[in-house]
Coordinates of C-alpha atoms in Angstrom, one line a residue:
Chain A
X1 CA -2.3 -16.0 50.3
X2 CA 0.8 -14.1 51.1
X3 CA 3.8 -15.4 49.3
X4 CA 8.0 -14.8 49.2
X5 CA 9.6 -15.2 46.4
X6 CA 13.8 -15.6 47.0
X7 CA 16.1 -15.8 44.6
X8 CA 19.7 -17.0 45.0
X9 CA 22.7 -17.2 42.9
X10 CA 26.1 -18.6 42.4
X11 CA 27.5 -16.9 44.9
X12 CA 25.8 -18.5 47.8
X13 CA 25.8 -22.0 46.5
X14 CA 29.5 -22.3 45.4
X15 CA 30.1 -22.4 48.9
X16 CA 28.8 -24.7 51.3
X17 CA 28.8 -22.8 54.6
X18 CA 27.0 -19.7 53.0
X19 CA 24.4 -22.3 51.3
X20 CA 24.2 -23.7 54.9
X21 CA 23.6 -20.3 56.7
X22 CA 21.0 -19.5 53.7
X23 CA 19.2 -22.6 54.3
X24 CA 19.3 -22.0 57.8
X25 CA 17.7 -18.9 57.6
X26 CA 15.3 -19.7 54.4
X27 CA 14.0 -22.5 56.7
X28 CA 13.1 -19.6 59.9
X29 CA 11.6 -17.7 57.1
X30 CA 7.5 -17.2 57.5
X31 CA 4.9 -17.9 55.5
X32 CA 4.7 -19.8 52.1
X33 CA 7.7 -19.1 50.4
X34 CA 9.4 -20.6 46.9
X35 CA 13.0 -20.5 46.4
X36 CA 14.7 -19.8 42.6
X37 CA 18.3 -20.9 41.8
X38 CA 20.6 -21.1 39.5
X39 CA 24.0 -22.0 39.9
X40 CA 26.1 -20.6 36.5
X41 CA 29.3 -20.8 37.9
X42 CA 29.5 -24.6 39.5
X43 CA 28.3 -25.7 36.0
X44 CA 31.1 -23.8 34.2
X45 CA 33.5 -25.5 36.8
X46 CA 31.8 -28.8 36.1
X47 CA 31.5 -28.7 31.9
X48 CA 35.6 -27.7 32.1
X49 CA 36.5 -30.7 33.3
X50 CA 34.7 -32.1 30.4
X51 CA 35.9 -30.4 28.3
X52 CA 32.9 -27.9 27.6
X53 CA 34.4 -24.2 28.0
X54 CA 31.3 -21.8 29.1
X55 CA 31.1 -19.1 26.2
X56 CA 29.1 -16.0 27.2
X57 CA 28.5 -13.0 25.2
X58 CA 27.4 -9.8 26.9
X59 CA 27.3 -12.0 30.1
X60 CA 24.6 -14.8 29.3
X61 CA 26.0 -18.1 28.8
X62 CA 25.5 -20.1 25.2
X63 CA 23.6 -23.3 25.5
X64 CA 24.5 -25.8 23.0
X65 CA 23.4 -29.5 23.6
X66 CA 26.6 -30.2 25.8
X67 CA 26.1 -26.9 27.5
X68 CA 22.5 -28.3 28.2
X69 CA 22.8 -31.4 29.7
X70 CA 25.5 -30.0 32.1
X71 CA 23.1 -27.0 33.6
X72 CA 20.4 -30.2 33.9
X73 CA 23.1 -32.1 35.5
X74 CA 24.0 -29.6 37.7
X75 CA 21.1 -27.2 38.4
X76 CA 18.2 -29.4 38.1
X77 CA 20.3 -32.7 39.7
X78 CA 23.3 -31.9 41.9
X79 CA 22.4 -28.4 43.3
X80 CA 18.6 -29.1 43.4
X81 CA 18.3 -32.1 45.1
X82 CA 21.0 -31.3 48.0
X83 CA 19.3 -27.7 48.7
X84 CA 16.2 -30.0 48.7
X85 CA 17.7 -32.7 50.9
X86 CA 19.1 -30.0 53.5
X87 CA 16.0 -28.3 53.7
X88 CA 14.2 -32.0 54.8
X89 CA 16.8 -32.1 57.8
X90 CA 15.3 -28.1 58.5
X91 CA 11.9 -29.5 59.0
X92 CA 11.1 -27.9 55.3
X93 CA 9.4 -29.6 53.0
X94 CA 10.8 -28.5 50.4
X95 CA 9.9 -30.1 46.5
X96 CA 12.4 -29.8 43.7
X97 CA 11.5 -28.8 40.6
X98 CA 12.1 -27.6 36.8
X99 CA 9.8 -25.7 35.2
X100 CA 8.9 -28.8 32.9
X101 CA 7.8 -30.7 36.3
X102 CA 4.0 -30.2 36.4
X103 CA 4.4 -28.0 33.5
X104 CA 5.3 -25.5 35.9
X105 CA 7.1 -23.0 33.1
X106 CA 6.5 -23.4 29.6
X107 CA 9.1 -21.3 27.8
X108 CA 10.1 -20.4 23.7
X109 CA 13.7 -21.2 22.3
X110 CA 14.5 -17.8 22.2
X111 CA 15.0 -16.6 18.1
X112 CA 17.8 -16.2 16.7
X113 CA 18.6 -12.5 16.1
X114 CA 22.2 -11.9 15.3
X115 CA 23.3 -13.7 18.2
X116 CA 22.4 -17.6 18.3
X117 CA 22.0 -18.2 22.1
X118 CA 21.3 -22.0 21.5
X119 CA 18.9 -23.8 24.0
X120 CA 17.9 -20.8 26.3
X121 CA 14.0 -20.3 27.1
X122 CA 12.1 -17.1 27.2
X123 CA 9.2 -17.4 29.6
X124 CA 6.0 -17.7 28.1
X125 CA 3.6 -19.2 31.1
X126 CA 3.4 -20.1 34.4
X127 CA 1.2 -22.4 36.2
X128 CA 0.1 -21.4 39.0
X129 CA -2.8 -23.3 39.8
X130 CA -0.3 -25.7 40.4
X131 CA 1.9 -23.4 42.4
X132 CA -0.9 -22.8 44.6
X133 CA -1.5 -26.7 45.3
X134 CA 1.8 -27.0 46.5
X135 CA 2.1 -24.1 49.4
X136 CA -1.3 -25.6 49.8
X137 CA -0.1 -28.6 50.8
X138 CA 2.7 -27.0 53.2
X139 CA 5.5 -28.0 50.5
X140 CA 8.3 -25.1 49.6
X141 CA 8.8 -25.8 45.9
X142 CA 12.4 -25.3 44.9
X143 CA 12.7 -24.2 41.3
X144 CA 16.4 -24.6 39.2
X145 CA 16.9 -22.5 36.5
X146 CA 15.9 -25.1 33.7
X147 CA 12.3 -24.7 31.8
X148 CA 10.8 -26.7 28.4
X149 CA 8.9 -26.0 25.7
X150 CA 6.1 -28.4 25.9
X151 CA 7.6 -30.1 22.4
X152 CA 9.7 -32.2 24.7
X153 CA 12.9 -29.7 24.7
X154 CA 14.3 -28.0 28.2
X155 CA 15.9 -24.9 28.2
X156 CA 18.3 -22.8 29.9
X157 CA 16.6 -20.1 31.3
X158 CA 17.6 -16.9 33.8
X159 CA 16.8 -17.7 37.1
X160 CA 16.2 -13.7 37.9
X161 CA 13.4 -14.3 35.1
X162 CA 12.3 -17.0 36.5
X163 CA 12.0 -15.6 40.1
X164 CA 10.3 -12.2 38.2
X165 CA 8.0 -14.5 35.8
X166 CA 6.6 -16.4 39.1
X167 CA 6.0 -13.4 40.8
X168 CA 4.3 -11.3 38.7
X169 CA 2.2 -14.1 37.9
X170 CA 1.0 -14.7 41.5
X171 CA 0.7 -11.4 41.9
X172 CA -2.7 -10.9 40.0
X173 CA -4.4 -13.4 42.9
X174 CA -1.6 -12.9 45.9
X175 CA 0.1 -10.6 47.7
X176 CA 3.6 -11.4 46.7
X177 CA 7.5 -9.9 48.0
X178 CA 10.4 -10.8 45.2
X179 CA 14.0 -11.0 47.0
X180 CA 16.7 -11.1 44.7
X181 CA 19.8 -12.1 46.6
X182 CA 23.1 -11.5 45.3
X183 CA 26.9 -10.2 46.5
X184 CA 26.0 -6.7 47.1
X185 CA 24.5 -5.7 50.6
X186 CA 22.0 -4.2 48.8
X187 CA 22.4 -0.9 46.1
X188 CA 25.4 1.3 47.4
X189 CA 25.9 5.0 47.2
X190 CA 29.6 4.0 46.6
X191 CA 29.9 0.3 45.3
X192 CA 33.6 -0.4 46.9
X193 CA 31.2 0.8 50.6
X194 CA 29.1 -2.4 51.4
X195 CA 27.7 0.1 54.8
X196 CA 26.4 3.1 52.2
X197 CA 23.0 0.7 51.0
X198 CA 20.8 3.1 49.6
X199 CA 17.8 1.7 51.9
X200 CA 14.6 2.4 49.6
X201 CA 14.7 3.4 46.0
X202 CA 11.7 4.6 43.7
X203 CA 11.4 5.5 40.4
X204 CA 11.9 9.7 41.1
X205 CA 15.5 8.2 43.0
X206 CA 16.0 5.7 40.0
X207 CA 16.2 8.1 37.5
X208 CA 18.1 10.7 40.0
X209 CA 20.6 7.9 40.6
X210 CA 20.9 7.1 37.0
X211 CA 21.5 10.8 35.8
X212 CA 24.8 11.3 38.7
X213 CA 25.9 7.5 37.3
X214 CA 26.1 6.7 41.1
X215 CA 23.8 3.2 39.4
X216 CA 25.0 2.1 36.2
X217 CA 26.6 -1.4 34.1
X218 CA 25.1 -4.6 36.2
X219 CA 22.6 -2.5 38.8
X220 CA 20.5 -1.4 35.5
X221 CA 18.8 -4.5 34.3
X222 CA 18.0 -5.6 38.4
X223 CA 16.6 -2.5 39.1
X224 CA 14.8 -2.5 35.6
X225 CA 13.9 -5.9 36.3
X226 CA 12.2 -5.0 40.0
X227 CA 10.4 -2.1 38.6
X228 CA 8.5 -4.0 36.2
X229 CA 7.5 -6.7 38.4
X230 CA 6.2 -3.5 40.7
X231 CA 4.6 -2.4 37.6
X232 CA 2.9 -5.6 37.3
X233 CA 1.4 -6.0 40.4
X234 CA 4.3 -7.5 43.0
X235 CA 4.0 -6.0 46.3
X236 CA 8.0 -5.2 47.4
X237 CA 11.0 -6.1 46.0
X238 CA 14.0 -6.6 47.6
X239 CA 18.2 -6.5 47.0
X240 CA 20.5 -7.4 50.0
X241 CA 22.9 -10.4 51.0
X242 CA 21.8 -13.9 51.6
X243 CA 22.9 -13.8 54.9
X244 CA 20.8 -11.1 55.7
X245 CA 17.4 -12.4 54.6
X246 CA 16.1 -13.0 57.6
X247 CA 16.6 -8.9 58.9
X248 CA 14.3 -7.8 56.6
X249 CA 11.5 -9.8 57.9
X250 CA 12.2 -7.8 60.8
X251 CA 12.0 -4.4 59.5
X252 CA 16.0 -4.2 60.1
X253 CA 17.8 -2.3 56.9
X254 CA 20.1 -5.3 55.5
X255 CA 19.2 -4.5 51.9
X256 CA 17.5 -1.3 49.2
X257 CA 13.7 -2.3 49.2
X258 CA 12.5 -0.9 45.6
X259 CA 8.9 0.9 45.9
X260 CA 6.1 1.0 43.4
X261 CA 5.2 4.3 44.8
X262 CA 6.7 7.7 44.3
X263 CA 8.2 9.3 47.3
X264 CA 6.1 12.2 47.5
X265 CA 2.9 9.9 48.1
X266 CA 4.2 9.3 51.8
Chain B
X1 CA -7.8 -45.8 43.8
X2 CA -6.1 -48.2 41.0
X3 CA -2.3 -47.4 41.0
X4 CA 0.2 -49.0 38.5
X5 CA 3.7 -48.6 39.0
X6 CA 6.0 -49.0 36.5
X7 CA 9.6 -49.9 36.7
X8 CA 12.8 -49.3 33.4
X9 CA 16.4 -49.4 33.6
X10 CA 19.1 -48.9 31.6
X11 CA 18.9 -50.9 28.4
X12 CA 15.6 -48.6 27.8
X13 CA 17.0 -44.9 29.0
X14 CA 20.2 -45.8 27.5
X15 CA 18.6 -45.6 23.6
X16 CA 16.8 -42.8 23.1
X17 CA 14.7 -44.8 20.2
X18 CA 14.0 -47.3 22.9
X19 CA 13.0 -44.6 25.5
X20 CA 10.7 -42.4 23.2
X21 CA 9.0 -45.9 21.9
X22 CA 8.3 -46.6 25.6
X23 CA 7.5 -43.6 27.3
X24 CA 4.8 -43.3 24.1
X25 CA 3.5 -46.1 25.0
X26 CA 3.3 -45.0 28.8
X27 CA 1.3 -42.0 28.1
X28 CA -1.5 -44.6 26.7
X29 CA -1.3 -46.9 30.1
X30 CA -4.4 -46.2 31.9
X31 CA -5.4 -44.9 35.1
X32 CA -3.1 -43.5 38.3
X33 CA 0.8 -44.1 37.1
X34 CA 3.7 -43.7 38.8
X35 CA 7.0 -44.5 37.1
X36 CA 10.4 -45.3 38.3
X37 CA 13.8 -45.2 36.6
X38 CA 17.1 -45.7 37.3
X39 CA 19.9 -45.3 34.4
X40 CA 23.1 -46.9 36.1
X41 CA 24.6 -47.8 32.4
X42 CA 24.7 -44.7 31.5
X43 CA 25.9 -42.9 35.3
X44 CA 28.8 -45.1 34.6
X45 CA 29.7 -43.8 31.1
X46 CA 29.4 -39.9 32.1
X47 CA 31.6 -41.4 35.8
X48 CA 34.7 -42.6 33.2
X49 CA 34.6 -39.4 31.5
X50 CA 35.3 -37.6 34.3
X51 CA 37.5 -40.3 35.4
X52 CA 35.6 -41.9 38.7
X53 CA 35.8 -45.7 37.8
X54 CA 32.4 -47.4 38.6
X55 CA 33.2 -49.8 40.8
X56 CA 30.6 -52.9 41.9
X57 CA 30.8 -55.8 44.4
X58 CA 28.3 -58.5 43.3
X59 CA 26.5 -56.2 40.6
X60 CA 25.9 -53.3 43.5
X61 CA 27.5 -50.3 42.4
X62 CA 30.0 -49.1 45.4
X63 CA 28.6 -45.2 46.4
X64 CA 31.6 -43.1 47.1
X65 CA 31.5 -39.1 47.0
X66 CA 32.0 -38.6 43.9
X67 CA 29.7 -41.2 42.7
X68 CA 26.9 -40.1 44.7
X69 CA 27.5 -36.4 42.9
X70 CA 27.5 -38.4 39.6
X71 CA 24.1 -40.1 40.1
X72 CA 22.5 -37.5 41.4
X73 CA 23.5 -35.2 38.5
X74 CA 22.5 -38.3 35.6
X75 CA 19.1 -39.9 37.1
X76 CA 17.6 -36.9 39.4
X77 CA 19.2 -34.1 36.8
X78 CA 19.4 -35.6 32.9
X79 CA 17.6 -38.7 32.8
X80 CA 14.7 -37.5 35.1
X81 CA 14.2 -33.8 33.1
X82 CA 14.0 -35.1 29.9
X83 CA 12.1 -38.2 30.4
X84 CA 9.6 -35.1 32.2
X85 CA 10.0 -32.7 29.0
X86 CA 9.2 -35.8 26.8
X87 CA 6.0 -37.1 28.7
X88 CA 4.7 -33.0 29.1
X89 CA 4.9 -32.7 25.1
X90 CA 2.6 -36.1 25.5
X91 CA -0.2 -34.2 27.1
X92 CA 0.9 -36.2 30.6
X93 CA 1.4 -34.3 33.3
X94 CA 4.7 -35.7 34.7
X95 CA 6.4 -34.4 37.7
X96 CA 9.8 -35.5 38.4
X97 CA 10.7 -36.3 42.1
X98 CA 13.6 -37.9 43.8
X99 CA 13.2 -39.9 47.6
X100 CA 14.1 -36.3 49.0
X101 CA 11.7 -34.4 47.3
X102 CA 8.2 -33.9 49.6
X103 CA 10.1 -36.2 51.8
X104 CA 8.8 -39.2 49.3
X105 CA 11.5 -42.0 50.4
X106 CA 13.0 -41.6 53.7
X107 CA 16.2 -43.9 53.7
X108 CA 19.2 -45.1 56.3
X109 CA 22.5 -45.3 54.6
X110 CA 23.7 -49.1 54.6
X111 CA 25.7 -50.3 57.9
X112 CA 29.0 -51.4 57.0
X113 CA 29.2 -55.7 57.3
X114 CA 32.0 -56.5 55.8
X115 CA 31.4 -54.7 52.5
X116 CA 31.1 -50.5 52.5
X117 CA 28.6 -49.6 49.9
X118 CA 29.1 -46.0 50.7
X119 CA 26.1 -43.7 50.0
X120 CA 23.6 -46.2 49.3
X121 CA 20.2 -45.9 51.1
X122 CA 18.2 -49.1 52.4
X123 CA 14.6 -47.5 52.2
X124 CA 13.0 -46.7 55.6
X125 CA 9.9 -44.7 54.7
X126 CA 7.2 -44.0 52.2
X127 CA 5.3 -40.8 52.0
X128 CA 2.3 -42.0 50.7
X129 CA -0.3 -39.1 51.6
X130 CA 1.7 -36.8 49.4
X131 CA 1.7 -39.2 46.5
X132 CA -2.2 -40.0 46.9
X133 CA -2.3 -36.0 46.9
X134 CA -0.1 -35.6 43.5
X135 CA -1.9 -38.8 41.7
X136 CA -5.6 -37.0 43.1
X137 CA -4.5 -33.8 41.1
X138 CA -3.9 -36.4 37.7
X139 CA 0.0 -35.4 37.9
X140 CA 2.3 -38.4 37.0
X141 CA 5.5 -38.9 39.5
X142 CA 8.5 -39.8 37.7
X143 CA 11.1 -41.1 40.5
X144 CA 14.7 -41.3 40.4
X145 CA 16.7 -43.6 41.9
X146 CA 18.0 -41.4 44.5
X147 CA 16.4 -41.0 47.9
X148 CA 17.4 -38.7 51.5
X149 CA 17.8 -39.8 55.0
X150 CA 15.9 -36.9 56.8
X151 CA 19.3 -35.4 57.6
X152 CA 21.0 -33.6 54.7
X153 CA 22.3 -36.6 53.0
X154 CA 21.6 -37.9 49.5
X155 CA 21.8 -42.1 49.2
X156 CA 22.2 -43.8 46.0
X157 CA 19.1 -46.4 46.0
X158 CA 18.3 -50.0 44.0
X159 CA 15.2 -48.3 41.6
X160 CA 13.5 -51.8 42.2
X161 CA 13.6 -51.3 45.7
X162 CA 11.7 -48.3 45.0
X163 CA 9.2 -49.5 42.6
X164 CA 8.3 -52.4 45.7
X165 CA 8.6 -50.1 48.3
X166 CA 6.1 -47.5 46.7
X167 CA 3.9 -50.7 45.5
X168 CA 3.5 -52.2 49.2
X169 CA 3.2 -49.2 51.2
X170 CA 0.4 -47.7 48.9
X171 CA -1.0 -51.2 48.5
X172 CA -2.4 -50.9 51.9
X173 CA -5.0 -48.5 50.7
X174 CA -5.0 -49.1 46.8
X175 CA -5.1 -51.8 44.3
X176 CA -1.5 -51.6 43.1
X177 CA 0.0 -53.5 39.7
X178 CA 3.9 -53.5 39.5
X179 CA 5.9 -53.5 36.3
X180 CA 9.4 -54.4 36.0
X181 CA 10.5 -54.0 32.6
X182 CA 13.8 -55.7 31.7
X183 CA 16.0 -56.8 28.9
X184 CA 14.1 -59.9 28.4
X185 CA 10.6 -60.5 26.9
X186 CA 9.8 -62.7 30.6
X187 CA 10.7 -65.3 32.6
X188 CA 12.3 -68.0 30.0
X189 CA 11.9 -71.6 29.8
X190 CA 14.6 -71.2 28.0
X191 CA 16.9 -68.0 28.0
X192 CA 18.1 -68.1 24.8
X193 CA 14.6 -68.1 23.1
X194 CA 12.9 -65.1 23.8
X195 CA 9.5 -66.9 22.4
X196 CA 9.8 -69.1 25.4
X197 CA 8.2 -67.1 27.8
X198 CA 6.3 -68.3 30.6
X199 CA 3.2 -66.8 31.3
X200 CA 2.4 -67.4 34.8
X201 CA 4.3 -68.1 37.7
X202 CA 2.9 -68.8 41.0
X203 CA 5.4 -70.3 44.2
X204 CA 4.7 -74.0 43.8
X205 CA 5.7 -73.7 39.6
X206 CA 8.7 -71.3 41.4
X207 CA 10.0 -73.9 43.4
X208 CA 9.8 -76.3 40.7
X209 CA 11.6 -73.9 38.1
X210 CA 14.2 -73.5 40.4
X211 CA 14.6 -77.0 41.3
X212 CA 15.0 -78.0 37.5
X213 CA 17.6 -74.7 37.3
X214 CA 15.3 -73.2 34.8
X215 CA 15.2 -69.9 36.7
X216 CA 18.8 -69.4 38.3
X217 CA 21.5 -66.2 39.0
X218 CA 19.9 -62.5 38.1
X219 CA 16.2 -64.1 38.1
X220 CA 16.2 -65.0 41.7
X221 CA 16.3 -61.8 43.3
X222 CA 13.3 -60.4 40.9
X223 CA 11.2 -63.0 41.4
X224 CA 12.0 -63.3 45.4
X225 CA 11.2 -59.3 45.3
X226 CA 8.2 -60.0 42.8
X227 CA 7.1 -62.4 45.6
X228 CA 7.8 -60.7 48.7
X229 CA 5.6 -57.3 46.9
X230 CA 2.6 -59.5 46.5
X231 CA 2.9 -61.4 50.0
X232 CA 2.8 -57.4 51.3
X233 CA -0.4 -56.8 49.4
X234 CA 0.2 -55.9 45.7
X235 CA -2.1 -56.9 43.3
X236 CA -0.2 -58.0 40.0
X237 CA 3.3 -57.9 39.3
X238 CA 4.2 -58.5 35.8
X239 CA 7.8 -58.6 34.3
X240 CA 8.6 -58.3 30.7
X241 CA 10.2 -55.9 27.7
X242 CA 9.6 -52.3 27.8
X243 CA 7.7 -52.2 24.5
X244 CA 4.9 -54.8 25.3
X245 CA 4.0 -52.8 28.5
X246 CA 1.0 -51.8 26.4
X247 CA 0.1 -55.7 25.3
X248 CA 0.1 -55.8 29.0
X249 CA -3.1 -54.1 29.6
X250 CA -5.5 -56.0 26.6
X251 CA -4.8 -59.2 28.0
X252 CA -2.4 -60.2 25.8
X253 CA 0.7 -62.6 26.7
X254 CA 3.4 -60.0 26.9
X255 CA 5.3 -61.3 29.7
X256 CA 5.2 -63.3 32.7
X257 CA 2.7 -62.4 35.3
X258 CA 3.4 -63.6 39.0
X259 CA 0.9 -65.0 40.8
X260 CA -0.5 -65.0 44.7
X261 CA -2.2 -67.2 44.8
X262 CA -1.8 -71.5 44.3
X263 CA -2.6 -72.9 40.9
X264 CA -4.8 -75.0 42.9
X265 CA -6.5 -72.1 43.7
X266 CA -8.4 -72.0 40.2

């Protein structure tokens, strides 16, 4: 089975006509597909107005209980279930789902160590027997960033981990692609040039890239990210724009494609 | 296939006591299970703290935009994930759906006649294959009381229109018993003594309850619905308290069970 992996973020579903044009072109995409999403920066929109200011350290959010039951609110209700509803009028039949539906992701509280991130889950299993009933059954499951523990607890969890953690997973029975979309066209020789996308990357270009500082602060832990799912068995991993998901089905550059292999193996 | 359907509102979501007391109970209930909550009491608490009034004509709650966000959020987002996170650390496989998920419940929002309900769905279609498929793989569907209309748009929808509409349609193919639980131990001879429950009610002893205004105001419509599901094929329906569903299944008097058939039957 051949499956695509997409991940989107805040930044396409704070705003309705780029969620729309996503949809759109998630719906025209082929093959059995599963979309990942989060959605940080509605629910720190939503828990102000009640009162629940989002505290982050180093950029990941704290997840006391009040922090919690907003990102289920929002994530795994609001967000979910109108990507879920749109996709229906797309002819997809899409399935919405947390990772404590079907025990889909089982996840730990992460420890404490120094800092107390509260209710936030690292990934510890995926099922994907499951996973595989579902496409089998034609459905596109649509997984918010919220997991459990199995004890009866949800958690908080990255939704670039979860996106990572179901793809490596598949991988060891399925050829799988990871797209991670975010507000980038893709990695840029100069970040303020959205044309200068560095189209392919490997590790040789990584580390060149690193060295001259051309990648550095937020790029590092993507690209760190996409090379360990490589390392664990995902076929291609790609970085690019929502909107331009559907090019790279076509072989068009609209994003940096990071490679398992080294350059000099072509 | 045997299929029991099992119905709770608010005055069991709304105490978490209550809730964990029932939902232990519901991991024992044998067989194929589906269950269906709503949670309006407490949609309507988070609603005022955000400042959007609830506001209900003849007990119906009146779906505006921001409502419809609100509901979704509460029973598709916080009541449905933890009541899912809860039954998974109960060794039952729960999977937590709303009418737009798999396409499950296919609704048409409510024609204006003198009265706009706003977002509220009047149920038009029940996916039945995919729920035989989900049951036929031992996962449990938890629905929500929210379903889609096939075109992009959530709708707020009665969660015992739900339970009867999943009960009929899949008791074409399936021996289906329906639970309502309520706030009362059954239909009452008299409805201040919750000891005065009457075990069986067929139509003849219906018409005679109501003639005698034994059974009047709230009652009518679950017993017309209770009716109406076994005159479209249900097996059982049973109404009574949350915490006696178990009693339920030994035989014991628990509730009130309505009938199909005449007592002249026996």
């Amino acid at each position: 089975m051949k499956i695509s992996i997409i991940k989107i973020g805040g930044n396409v579903i704070d705003f309705p006509e780029k969620l729309d044009e996503f949809l759109g072109q998630f719906a025209k995409f082929p093959g059995h597909k599963i979309l990942v999403h989060g959605g940080g920066i509605m629910a720190s929109r939503f828990g102000e107005s009640l009162g629940v200011m989002p505290e982050m350290v180093d950029g990941r959010r704290i997840t006391d209980k009040d922090t919690l039951d907003i990102v289920t609110m929002v994530y795994a209700g609001l967000i979910n279930k109108n990507i879920i509803a749109k996709l229906q009028a797309l002819h997809v039949n899409g399935i919405g789902m947390s990772g404590a539906d079907g025990n889909i992701i089982r996840s730990k509280k992460r420890p404490v160590k120094g800092i107390d991130y509260g209710f936030v889950g690292d990934i510890q299993e995926v099922n994907t027997d499951l996973i595989k009933h579902l496409l089998s059954a034609d459905l596109v499951p649509v997984l918010s960033a919220i997991t459990h523990d199995k004890k009866g607890q949800l958690l908080n969890t990255n939704a670039d981990s979860i996106a990572s953690a179901l793809a490596t997973s598949l991988a060891k029975e399925h050829q799988v692609n990871l797209y991670f979309c975010f507000n980038k066209s893709g990695v840029l020789l100069d970040e303020k040039n959205e044309n200068s996308i560095i189209p392919r990357i490997n590790e040789d270009i990584y580390a060149e890239l690193r060295k001259e500082n051309v990648i550095h602060s937020g790029m590092i832990p993507k690209l760190d990210n996409a090379f360990e799912a490589l390392q664990k068995g995902v076929h291609n991993v790609w970085i690019g724009k929502a909107e331009n998901l559907m090019l790279s089905t076509k072989g068009k550059l609209s994003g940096t494609i990071i490679e398992r292999h080294r350059y000099d193996l072509y």
